[in-house]
């Protein structure tokens, strides 16, 4: 595998960064993941806009122009062929003597690599997945796509140890999002997802699902989801670039709705697949 590191395309085994890199020492950096299907980068501009915003929020200068980012992606995809892939990019504040305040002269470290992604398979989509609720122990700037993911890692691990695919995080009585996904519920026939604020990542898939649902004329509402609404929801979905729309059919060992992926999910999943196909055809 060939990766892009600081202006160069190098085999992954030869890519090296300093032990003083602030990404390594402080998790001082941001990242993005862009899904690629049949050579098409899904919502590339939206992902780049979110990157620009994350960089601004942590006061990192954007190391590349938008056309430069795009040409790095195109070149890496050429060098790393495959069917379903994800572009992972990360920018850190670079290597400098360890001190919390920003270094005066440090070059940001820029890494871009292509990962294979495995979308949920047909079997999984037939049964749906299990999720558990856990307390949200993260900071109050979850809207920044920071590489500092320890609470997300711990939550996902606890979910996996409890036989679940994802942790749904609860903050002050509200269900906010998953450890690496956004949350939707279907309640009284309405598709509901929490409004964007500092406690959740503004997911690109989330926005796309809202847009597709509105196009189809489904009722969609951005509204907080109290924890106790989860147990009476007809459907629960989790969305992300790599897992698309995932139906949750068991929550804390209890069936969601009738315990099978619901009709609203079936329809949204079909719309999402159609949208991907249309994009690839362009
Ligand atoms: N929330 C969190 C905490 C995430 O890590 C992710 C995926 N990176 C998402 C939501 C989903 O975002 P997207 O749809 O842009 O992949």
PDB file of C-alpha atoms and ligand atoms in Angstrom:
ATOM      1  CA  UNK A   1       0.000   0.000   0.000  1.00  0.00           C
ATOM      2  CA  UNK A   2       1.191   3.479  -0.894  1.00  0.00           C
ATOM      3  CA  UNK A   3       0.375   6.384   1.420  1.00  0.00           C
ATOM      4  CA  UNK A   4       0.776  10.140   1.096  1.00  0.00           C
ATOM      5  CA  UNK A   5       2.932  11.664   3.814  1.00  0.00           C
ATOM      6  CA  UNK A   6       3.998  15.325   3.771  1.00  0.00           C
ATOM      7  CA  UNK A   7       4.083  15.758   0.017  1.00  0.00           C
ATOM      8  CA  UNK A   8       5.362  12.309  -0.878  1.00  0.00           C
ATOM      9  CA  UNK A   9       3.877   9.038  -2.013  1.00  0.00           C
ATOM     10  CA  UNK A  10       5.664   6.272  -0.127  1.00  0.00           C
ATOM     11  CA  UNK A  11       5.084   2.599   0.678  1.00  0.00           C
ATOM     12  CA  UNK A  12       3.309   2.365   4.023  1.00  0.00           C
ATOM     13  CA  UNK A  13       6.231   0.375   5.467  1.00  0.00           C
ATOM     14  CA  UNK A  14       8.572   3.296   4.719  1.00  0.00           C
ATOM     15  CA  UNK A  15       6.305   6.090   5.988  1.00  0.00           C
ATOM     16  CA  UNK A  16       7.852   7.572   9.140  1.00  0.00           C
ATOM     17  CA  UNK A  17       6.865  10.324  11.533  1.00  0.00           C
ATOM     18  CA  UNK A  18       8.737  11.783  14.491  1.00  0.00           C
ATOM     19  CA  UNK A  19       8.125  10.534  18.047  1.00  0.00           C
ATOM     20  CA  UNK A  20       7.723  14.246  18.840  1.00  0.00           C
ATOM     21  CA  UNK A  21       4.745  14.581  16.516  1.00  0.00           C
ATOM     22  CA  UNK A  22       1.988  16.367  18.429  1.00  0.00           C
ATOM     23  CA  UNK A  23      -0.527  13.959  17.005  1.00  0.00           C
ATOM     24  CA  UNK A  24       1.309  11.177  18.843  1.00  0.00           C
ATOM     25  CA  UNK A  25       2.015  13.131  22.052  1.00  0.00           C
ATOM     26  CA  UNK A  26      -1.186  15.213  22.439  1.00  0.00           C
ATOM     27  CA  UNK A  27      -3.659  13.867  19.840  1.00  0.00           C
ATOM     28  CA  UNK A  28      -3.304  17.440  18.529  1.00  0.00           C
ATOM     29  CA  UNK A  29      -4.901  17.024  15.126  1.00  0.00           C
ATOM     30  CA  UNK A  30      -8.016  16.393  13.062  1.00  0.00           C
ATOM     31  CA  UNK A  31      -9.078  13.819  10.485  1.00  0.00           C
ATOM     32  CA  UNK A  32     -11.615  12.890   7.830  1.00  0.00           C
ATOM     33  CA  UNK A  33     -12.888   9.684   6.252  1.00  0.00           C
ATOM     34  CA  UNK A  34     -14.344   9.804   2.735  1.00  0.00           C
ATOM     35  CA  UNK A  35     -16.041   6.702   1.295  1.00  0.00           C
ATOM     36  CA  UNK A  36     -15.191   5.736  -2.293  1.00  0.00           C
ATOM     37  CA  UNK A  37     -17.403   3.514  -4.431  1.00  0.00           C
ATOM     38  CA  UNK A  38     -16.380   2.527  -7.936  1.00  0.00           C
ATOM     39  CA  UNK A  39     -13.972   5.450  -8.138  1.00  0.00           C
ATOM     40  CA  UNK A  40     -16.524   7.993  -6.917  1.00  0.00           C
ATOM     41  CA  UNK A  41     -15.779   9.951  -3.733  1.00  0.00           C
ATOM     42  CA  UNK A  42     -19.135  10.279  -2.028  1.00  0.00           C
ATOM     43  CA  UNK A  43     -19.851  13.846  -0.848  1.00  0.00           C
ATOM     44  CA  UNK A  44     -16.193  14.831  -1.365  1.00  0.00           C
ATOM     45  CA  UNK A  45     -16.895  18.575  -1.128  1.00  0.00           C
ATOM     46  CA  UNK A  46     -18.931  18.187   2.061  1.00  0.00           C
ATOM     47  CA  UNK A  47     -16.125  16.186   3.674  1.00  0.00           C
ATOM     48  CA  UNK A  48     -13.570  18.817   2.642  1.00  0.00           C
ATOM     49  CA  UNK A  49     -15.776  21.589   4.029  1.00  0.00           C
ATOM     50  CA  UNK A  50     -15.965  19.758   7.346  1.00  0.00           C
ATOM     51  CA  UNK A  51     -12.175  19.340   7.294  1.00  0.00           C
ATOM     52  CA  UNK A  52     -11.724  23.078   6.738  1.00  0.00           C
ATOM     53  CA  UNK A  53     -14.030  23.758   9.676  1.00  0.00           C
ATOM     54  CA  UNK A  54     -12.254  21.285  11.980  1.00  0.00           C
ATOM     55  CA  UNK A  55      -8.883  22.815  11.090  1.00  0.00           C
ATOM     56  CA  UNK A  56     -10.190  26.339  11.789  1.00  0.00           C
ATOM     57  CA  UNK A  57     -11.667  25.299  15.126  1.00  0.00           C
ATOM     58  CA  UNK A  58      -8.338  23.898  16.358  1.00  0.00           C
ATOM     59  CA  UNK A  59      -6.429  26.784  14.725  1.00  0.00           C
ATOM     60  CA  UNK A  60      -4.436  24.676  12.288  1.00  0.00           C
ATOM     61  CA  UNK A  61      -3.707  26.256   8.894  1.00  0.00           C
ATOM     62  CA  UNK A  62      -5.016  24.158   6.003  1.00  0.00           C
ATOM     63  CA  UNK A  63      -1.805  22.645   4.591  1.00  0.00           C
ATOM     64  CA  UNK A  64      -3.279  22.051   1.107  1.00  0.00           C
ATOM     65  CA  UNK A  65      -5.667  23.921  -1.168  1.00  0.00           C
ATOM     66  CA  UNK A  66      -8.914  22.175  -2.072  1.00  0.00           C
ATOM     67  CA  UNK A  67      -7.678  21.257  -5.586  1.00  0.00           C
ATOM     68  CA  UNK A  68      -4.459  19.922  -4.007  1.00  0.00           C
ATOM     69  CA  UNK A  69      -6.420  17.706  -1.597  1.00  0.00           C
ATOM     70  CA  UNK A  70      -8.473  16.403  -4.481  1.00  0.00           C
ATOM     71  CA  UNK A  71      -5.449  15.604  -6.593  1.00  0.00           C
ATOM     72  CA  UNK A  72      -3.805  13.743  -3.685  1.00  0.00           C
ATOM     73  CA  UNK A  73      -6.984  11.657  -3.299  1.00  0.00           C
ATOM     74  CA  UNK A  74      -7.101  10.919  -7.036  1.00  0.00           C
ATOM     75  CA  UNK A  75      -3.443   9.901  -7.153  1.00  0.00           C
ATOM     76  CA  UNK A  76      -3.727   7.672  -4.061  1.00  0.00           C
ATOM     77  CA  UNK A  77      -6.828   5.982  -5.454  1.00  0.00           C
ATOM     78  CA  UNK A  78      -4.910   5.314  -8.680  1.00  0.00           C
ATOM     79  CA  UNK A  79      -2.019   3.809  -6.694  1.00  0.00           C
ATOM     80  CA  UNK A  80      -4.292   1.726  -4.434  1.00  0.00           C
ATOM     81  CA  UNK A  81      -6.973   0.153  -6.626  1.00  0.00           C
ATOM     82  CA  UNK A  82      -9.901  -1.677  -5.103  1.00  0.00           C
ATOM     83  CA  UNK A  83     -13.688  -1.796  -5.085  1.00  0.00           C
ATOM     84  CA  UNK A  84     -15.003  -0.178  -1.875  1.00  0.00           C
ATOM     85  CA  UNK A  85     -12.442   2.020  -0.203  1.00  0.00           C
ATOM     86  CA  UNK A  86     -12.214   4.781   2.338  1.00  0.00           C
ATOM     87  CA  UNK A  87      -9.835   7.724   2.163  1.00  0.00           C
ATOM     88  CA  UNK A  88      -8.444   8.462   5.612  1.00  0.00           C
ATOM     89  CA  UNK A  89      -6.672  11.779   6.078  1.00  0.00           C
ATOM     90  CA  UNK A  90      -5.138  13.303   9.148  1.00  0.00           C
ATOM     91  CA  UNK A  91      -3.462  16.642   9.845  1.00  0.00           C
ATOM     92  CA  UNK A  92      -1.523  17.186  13.066  1.00  0.00           C
ATOM     93  CA  UNK A  93       0.301  20.240  14.406  1.00  0.00           C
ATOM     94  CA  UNK A  94       3.607  18.574  13.546  1.00  0.00           C
ATOM     95  CA  UNK A  95       6.749  17.700  15.478  1.00  0.00           C
ATOM     96  CA  UNK A  96       8.180  20.038  18.114  1.00  0.00           C
ATOM     97  CA  UNK A  97       9.688  19.938  21.592  1.00  0.00           C
ATOM     98  CA  UNK A  98       6.933  18.774  23.934  1.00  0.00           C
ATOM     99  CA  UNK A  99       5.064  21.798  25.275  1.00  0.00           C
ATOM    100  CA  UNK A 100       1.301  22.237  25.418  1.00  0.00           C
ATOM    101  CA  UNK A 101       1.167  25.664  23.763  1.00  0.00           C
ATOM    102  CA  UNK A 102       1.490  25.785  19.972  1.00  0.00           C
ATOM    103  CA  UNK A 103       5.072  25.517  18.686  1.00  0.00           C
ATOM    104  CA  UNK A 104       6.329  28.657  16.918  1.00  0.00           C
ATOM    105  CA  UNK A 105       7.780  26.815  13.969  1.00  0.00           C
ATOM    106  CA  UNK A 106       6.341  23.445  13.182  1.00  0.00           C
ATOM    107  CA  UNK A 107       5.182  22.067   9.875  1.00  0.00           C
ATOM    108  CA  UNK A 108       1.870  20.233  10.060  1.00  0.00           C
ATOM    109  CA  UNK A 109       2.076  16.498   9.444  1.00  0.00           C
ATOM    110  CA  UNK A 110      -0.231  15.433   6.628  1.00  0.00           C
ATOM    111  CA  UNK A 111      -1.090  11.766   6.160  1.00  0.00           C
ATOM    112  CA  UNK A 112      -3.542  10.389   3.600  1.00  0.00           C
ATOM    113  CA  UNK A 113      -4.132   6.690   3.075  1.00  0.00           C
ATOM    114  CA  UNK A 114      -6.639   4.424   1.399  1.00  0.00           C
ATOM    115  CA  UNK A 115      -8.284   1.713   3.484  1.00  0.00           C
ATOM    116  CA  UNK A 116     -10.469  -1.114   2.272  1.00  0.00           C
ATOM    117  CA  UNK A 117     -13.936  -0.776   3.820  1.00  0.00           C
ATOM    118  CA  UNK A 118     -16.366  -3.591   4.395  1.00  0.00           C
ATOM    119  CA  UNK A 119     -19.913  -2.366   4.160  1.00  0.00           C
ATOM    120  CA  UNK A 120     -22.532  -4.153   6.247  1.00  0.00           C
ATOM    121  CA  UNK A 121     -23.273  -7.368   4.318  1.00  0.00           C
ATOM    122  CA  UNK A 122     -26.699  -8.629   3.281  1.00  0.00           C
ATOM    123  CA  UNK A 123     -26.879 -11.010   6.215  1.00  0.00           C
ATOM    124  CA  UNK A 124     -26.242  -8.216   8.720  1.00  0.00           C
ATOM    125  CA  UNK A 125     -28.803  -5.980   7.035  1.00  0.00           C
ATOM    126  CA  UNK A 126     -31.373  -8.766   7.293  1.00  0.00           C
ATOM    127  CA  UNK A 127     -30.964  -9.076  11.068  1.00  0.00           C
ATOM    128  CA  UNK A 128     -29.797  -5.606  12.037  1.00  0.00           C
ATOM    129  CA  UNK A 129     -27.314  -5.044  14.856  1.00  0.00           C
ATOM    130  CA  UNK A 130     -27.346  -4.787  18.625  1.00  0.00           C
ATOM    131  CA  UNK A 131     -26.482  -1.564  20.447  1.00  0.00           C
ATOM    132  CA  UNK A 132     -26.085  -0.645  24.091  1.00  0.00           C
ATOM    133  CA  UNK A 133     -26.475   2.715  25.794  1.00  0.00           C
ATOM    134  CA  UNK A 134     -23.462   4.091  27.660  1.00  0.00           C
ATOM    135  CA  UNK A 135     -22.727   7.391  29.321  1.00  0.00           C
ATOM    136  CA  UNK A 136     -21.110  10.005  27.051  1.00  0.00           C
ATOM    137  CA  UNK A 137     -17.758  10.713  28.658  1.00  0.00           C
ATOM    138  CA  UNK A 138     -16.423  12.924  25.860  1.00  0.00           C
ATOM    139  CA  UNK A 139     -15.524  16.631  25.882  1.00  0.00           C
ATOM    140  CA  UNK A 140     -17.930  19.394  24.864  1.00  0.00           C
ATOM    141  CA  UNK A 141     -16.508  19.989  21.354  1.00  0.00           C
ATOM    142  CA  UNK A 142     -17.600  16.753  19.714  1.00  0.00           C
ATOM    143  CA  UNK A 143     -18.456  18.811  16.604  1.00  0.00           C
ATOM    144  CA  UNK A 144     -14.724  18.897  15.795  1.00  0.00           C
ATOM    145  CA  UNK A 145     -13.452  15.769  14.041  1.00  0.00           C
ATOM    146  CA  UNK A 146     -10.519  15.460  16.419  1.00  0.00           C
ATOM    147  CA  UNK A 147      -8.129  12.481  16.384  1.00  0.00           C
ATOM    148  CA  UNK A 148      -8.473  12.404  20.183  1.00  0.00           C
ATOM    149  CA  UNK A 149     -10.833   9.434  20.320  1.00  0.00           C
ATOM    150  CA  UNK A 150     -10.087   7.656  23.603  1.00  0.00           C
ATOM    151  CA  UNK A 151     -13.629   7.943  25.036  1.00  0.00           C
ATOM    152  CA  UNK A 152     -15.027   6.729  21.691  1.00  0.00           C
ATOM    153  CA  UNK A 153     -12.558   3.818  21.696  1.00  0.00           C
ATOM    154  CA  UNK A 154     -13.496   2.841  25.260  1.00  0.00           C
ATOM    155  CA  UNK A 155     -17.227   3.088  24.537  1.00  0.00           C
ATOM    156  CA  UNK A 156     -16.996   1.013  21.347  1.00  0.00           C
ATOM    157  CA  UNK A 157     -14.873  -1.605  23.146  1.00  0.00           C
ATOM    158  CA  UNK A 158     -17.389  -1.858  25.973  1.00  0.00           C
ATOM    159  CA  UNK A 159     -20.182  -2.283  23.430  1.00  0.00           C
ATOM    160  CA  UNK A 160     -18.254  -5.029  21.630  1.00  0.00           C
ATOM    161  CA  UNK A 161     -17.589  -6.799  24.941  1.00  0.00           C
ATOM    162  CA  UNK A 162     -21.336  -6.729  25.547  1.00  0.00           C
ATOM    163  CA  UNK A 163     -21.958  -8.338  22.156  1.00  0.00           C
ATOM    164  CA  UNK A 164     -23.101  -5.109  20.471  1.00  0.00           C
ATOM    165  CA  UNK A 165     -21.977  -3.324  17.304  1.00  0.00           C
ATOM    166  CA  UNK A 166     -22.189   0.200  18.710  1.00  0.00           C
ATOM    167  CA  UNK A 167     -22.566   2.248  21.861  1.00  0.00           C
ATOM    168  CA  UNK A 168     -25.284   4.914  21.861  1.00  0.00           C
ATOM    169  CA  UNK A 169     -23.981   7.712  24.056  1.00  0.00           C
ATOM    170  CA  UNK A 170     -26.194   9.368  26.669  1.00  0.00           C
ATOM    171  CA  UNK A 171     -25.497  12.883  27.870  1.00  0.00           C
ATOM    172  CA  UNK A 172     -27.698  14.458  30.532  1.00  0.00           C
ATOM    173  CA  UNK A 173     -30.589  12.150  29.760  1.00  0.00           C
ATOM    174  CA  UNK A 174     -30.374  12.645  25.973  1.00  0.00           C
ATOM    175  CA  UNK A 175     -29.265  10.102  23.367  1.00  0.00           C
ATOM    176  CA  UNK A 176     -26.673  12.026  21.357  1.00  0.00           C
ATOM    177  CA  UNK A 177     -24.961   9.769  18.798  1.00  0.00           C
ATOM    178  CA  UNK A 178     -22.968   6.538  18.526  1.00  0.00           C
ATOM    179  CA  UNK A 179     -19.267   6.106  19.349  1.00  0.00           C
ATOM    180  CA  UNK A 180     -18.572   6.531  15.601  1.00  0.00           C
ATOM    181  CA  UNK A 181     -21.987   7.148  14.068  1.00  0.00           C
ATOM    182  CA  UNK A 182     -25.003   9.466  14.183  1.00  0.00           C
ATOM    183  CA  UNK A 183     -28.347   8.462  15.605  1.00  0.00           C
ATOM    184  CA  UNK A 184     -31.816   8.389  14.059  1.00  0.00           C
ATOM    185  CA  UNK A 185     -35.049   7.054  15.519  1.00  0.00           C
ATOM    186  CA  UNK A 186     -38.451   6.579  13.955  1.00  0.00           C
ATOM    187  CA  UNK A 187     -41.155   7.631  16.429  1.00  0.00           C
ATOM    188  CA  UNK A 188     -44.852   7.966  15.552  1.00  0.00           C
ATOM    189  CA  UNK A 189     -43.914   7.688  11.891  1.00  0.00           C
ATOM    190  CA  UNK A 190     -41.484  10.631  12.042  1.00  0.00           C
ATOM    191  CA  UNK A 191     -37.741  10.284  11.359  1.00  0.00           C
ATOM    192  CA  UNK A 192     -35.968  12.080  14.214  1.00  0.00           C
ATOM    193  CA  UNK A 193     -32.287  12.926  14.697  1.00  0.00           C
ATOM    194  CA  UNK A 194     -30.695  15.258  17.266  1.00  0.00           C
ATOM    195  CA  UNK A 195     -29.938  18.805  16.049  1.00  0.00           C
ATOM    196  CA  UNK A 196     -26.310  19.693  15.360  1.00  0.00           C
ATOM    197  CA  UNK A 197     -24.558  21.179  18.337  1.00  0.00           C
ATOM    198  CA  UNK A 198     -21.238  20.902  20.124  1.00  0.00           C
ATOM    199  CA  UNK A 199     -22.076  17.486  21.540  1.00  0.00           C
ATOM    200  CA  UNK A 200     -22.161  15.575  18.273  1.00  0.00           C
ATOM    201  CA  UNK A 201     -20.256  15.269  15.034  1.00  0.00           C
ATOM    202  CA  UNK A 202     -22.101  16.848  12.083  1.00  0.00           C
ATOM    203  CA  UNK A 203     -22.123  13.614  10.082  1.00  0.00           C
ATOM    204  CA  UNK A 204     -22.009  13.822   6.305  1.00  0.00           C
ATOM    205  CA  UNK A 205     -24.149  10.682   6.081  1.00  0.00           C
ATOM    206  CA  UNK A 206     -26.599  12.204   8.572  1.00  0.00           C
ATOM    207  CA  UNK A 207     -27.073  15.261   6.365  1.00  0.00           C
ATOM    208  CA  UNK A 208     -27.449  13.089   3.273  1.00  0.00           C
ATOM    209  CA  UNK A 209     -30.044  10.859   4.937  1.00  0.00           C
ATOM    210  CA  UNK A 210     -32.064  13.932   5.980  1.00  0.00           C
ATOM    211  CA  UNK A 211     -31.849  15.317   2.442  1.00  0.00           C
ATOM    212  CA  UNK A 212     -32.870  12.027   0.810  1.00  0.00           C
ATOM    213  CA  UNK A 213     -35.734  11.560   3.276  1.00  0.00           C
ATOM    214  CA  UNK A 214     -37.014  15.087   2.598  1.00  0.00           C
ATOM    215  CA  UNK A 215     -36.769  14.534  -1.160  1.00  0.00           C
ATOM    216  CA  UNK A 216     -38.989  11.492  -0.723  1.00  0.00           C
ATOM    217  CA  UNK A 217     -41.468  13.514   1.294  1.00  0.00           C
ATOM    218  CA  UNK A 218     -40.936  11.626   4.556  1.00  0.00           C
ATOM    219  CA  UNK A 219     -41.515  13.619   7.743  1.00  0.00           C
ATOM    220  CA  UNK A 220     -38.097  14.427   9.262  1.00  0.00           C
ATOM    221  CA  UNK A 221     -37.472  16.340  12.462  1.00  0.00           C
ATOM    222  CA  UNK A 222     -34.268  17.550  14.095  1.00  0.00           C
ATOM    223  CA  UNK A 223     -35.058  17.244  17.751  1.00  0.00           C
ATOM    224  CA  UNK A 224     -33.420  16.004  20.943  1.00  0.00           C
ATOM    225  CA  UNK A 225     -34.003  12.347  21.760  1.00  0.00           C
ATOM    226  CA  UNK A 226     -34.533  11.682  25.467  1.00  0.00           C
ATOM    227  CA  UNK A 227     -33.013   8.357  26.516  1.00  0.00           C
ATOM    228  CA  UNK A 228     -36.416   6.897  27.387  1.00  0.00           C
ATOM    229  CA  UNK A 229     -37.627   7.545  23.813  1.00  0.00           C
ATOM    230  CA  UNK A 230     -35.171   4.928  22.606  1.00  0.00           C
ATOM    231  CA  UNK A 231     -37.026   2.101  24.298  1.00  0.00           C
ATOM    232  CA  UNK A 232     -40.340   3.046  22.658  1.00  0.00           C
ATOM    233  CA  UNK A 233     -38.950   3.932  19.204  1.00  0.00           C
ATOM    234  CA  UNK A 234     -40.334   1.962  16.263  1.00  0.00           C
ATOM    235  CA  UNK A 235     -36.909   1.982  14.626  1.00  0.00           C
ATOM    236  CA  UNK A 236     -33.378   3.017  15.515  1.00  0.00           C
ATOM    237  CA  UNK A 237     -30.676   3.638  12.865  1.00  0.00           C
ATOM    238  CA  UNK A 238     -27.009   4.541  13.038  1.00  0.00           C
ATOM    239  CA  UNK A 239     -25.360   6.371  10.134  1.00  0.00           C
ATOM    240  CA  UNK A 240     -21.747   6.786   9.073  1.00  0.00           C
ATOM    241  CA  UNK A 241     -19.653   6.983   5.922  1.00  0.00           C
ATOM    242  CA  UNK A 242     -18.431   3.410   6.263  1.00  0.00           C
ATOM    243  CA  UNK A 243     -21.553   1.730   7.671  1.00  0.00           C
ATOM    244  CA  UNK A 244     -24.127   3.786   5.746  1.00  0.00           C
ATOM    245  CA  UNK A 245     -27.536   3.337   7.440  1.00  0.00           C
ATOM    246  CA  UNK A 246     -27.419   0.530   9.952  1.00  0.00           C
ATOM    247  CA  UNK A 247     -30.638  -0.725  11.551  1.00  0.00           C
ATOM    248  CA  UNK A 248     -30.433  -1.361  15.306  1.00  0.00           C
ATOM    249  CA  UNK A 249     -32.762  -4.223  16.171  1.00  0.00           C
ATOM    250  CA  UNK A 250     -31.709  -4.874  19.780  1.00  0.00           C
ATOM    251  CA  UNK A 251     -31.060  -2.198  22.364  1.00  0.00           C
ATOM    252  CA  UNK A 252     -29.699  -3.259  25.737  1.00  0.00           C
ATOM    253  CA  UNK A 253     -30.808  -6.856  25.044  1.00  0.00           C
ATOM    254  CA  UNK A 254     -34.377  -5.781  24.234  1.00  0.00           C
ATOM    255  CA  UNK A 255     -35.883  -5.927  20.706  1.00  0.00           C
ATOM    256  CA  UNK A 256     -36.424  -2.587  18.944  1.00  0.00           C
ATOM    257  CA  UNK A 257     -39.939  -2.545  17.423  1.00  0.00           C
ATOM    258  CA  UNK A 258     -40.588  -6.094  16.267  1.00  0.00           C
ATOM    259  CA  UNK A 259     -36.877  -6.903  16.403  1.00  0.00           C
ATOM    260  CA  UNK A 260     -36.342  -6.686  12.633  1.00  0.00           C
ATOM    261  CA  UNK A 261     -35.110  -3.830  10.414  1.00  0.00           C
ATOM    262  CA  UNK A 262     -38.211  -1.670   9.947  1.00  0.00           C
ATOM    263  CA  UNK A 263     -40.071  -0.456   6.846  1.00  0.00           C
ATOM    264  CA  UNK A 264     -38.746   3.128   7.037  1.00  0.00           C
ATOM    265  CA  UNK A 265     -35.189   1.770   7.165  1.00  0.00           C
ATOM    266  CA  UNK A 266     -35.859  -0.535   4.166  1.00  0.00           C
ATOM    267  CA  UNK A 267     -36.965   2.465   2.131  1.00  0.00           C
ATOM    268  CA  UNK A 268     -34.150   4.791   3.207  1.00  0.00           C
ATOM    269  CA  UNK A 269     -31.572   2.072   2.599  1.00  0.00           C
ATOM    270  CA  UNK A 270     -32.926   1.624  -0.944  1.00  0.00           C
ATOM    271  CA  UNK A 271     -32.844   5.401  -1.577  1.00  0.00           C
ATOM    272  CA  UNK A 272     -29.298   5.580  -0.287  1.00  0.00           C
ATOM    273  CA  UNK A 273     -28.144   2.737  -2.560  1.00  0.00           C
ATOM    274  CA  UNK A 274     -29.829   4.431  -5.527  1.00  0.00           C
ATOM    275  CA  UNK A 275     -28.113   7.722  -4.698  1.00  0.00           C
ATOM    276  CA  UNK A 276     -24.708   5.965  -4.667  1.00  0.00           C
ATOM    277  CA  UNK A 277     -25.389   4.329  -8.036  1.00  0.00           C
ATOM    278  CA  UNK A 278     -26.434   7.661  -9.551  1.00  0.00           C
ATOM    279  CA  UNK A 279     -23.252   9.305  -8.296  1.00  0.00           C
ATOM    280  CA  UNK A 280     -21.099   6.538  -9.738  1.00  0.00           C
ATOM    281  CA  UNK A 281     -22.793   6.918 -13.100  1.00  0.00           C
ATOM    282  CA  UNK A 282     -21.931  10.644 -13.303  1.00  0.00           C
TER     283      UNK A 282
HETATM  284  N1  LIG B   1     -20.241  10.620  14.959  1.00  0.00           N
HETATM  285  C1  LIG B   1     -18.992  10.233  15.277  1.00  0.00           C
HETATM  286  C2  LIG B   1     -18.513  10.400  16.679  1.00  0.00           C
HETATM  287  C3  LIG B   1     -18.165   9.678  14.282  1.00  0.00           C
HETATM  288  O1  LIG B   1     -16.920   9.303  14.588  1.00  0.00           O
HETATM  289  C4  LIG B   1     -18.677   9.495  12.964  1.00  0.00           C
HETATM  290  C5  LIG B   1     -17.868   8.840  11.883  1.00  0.00           C
HETATM  291  N2  LIG B   1     -16.600   9.320  11.747  1.00  0.00           N
HETATM  292  C6  LIG B   1     -19.978   9.926  12.694  1.00  0.00           C
HETATM  293  C7  LIG B   1     -20.730  10.492  13.712  1.00  0.00           C
HETATM  294  C8  LIG B   1     -20.565   9.806  11.305  1.00  0.00           C
HETATM  295  O2  LIG B   1     -20.041  10.781  10.453  1.00  0.00           O
HETATM  296  P1  LIG B   1     -19.983  10.578   8.876  1.00  0.00           P
HETATM  297  O3  LIG B   1     -21.371  10.287   8.415  1.00  0.00           O
HETATM  298  O4  LIG B   1     -19.480  11.875   8.359  1.00  0.00           O
HETATM  299  O5  LIG B   1     -19.066   9.426   8.611  1.00  0.00           O
END
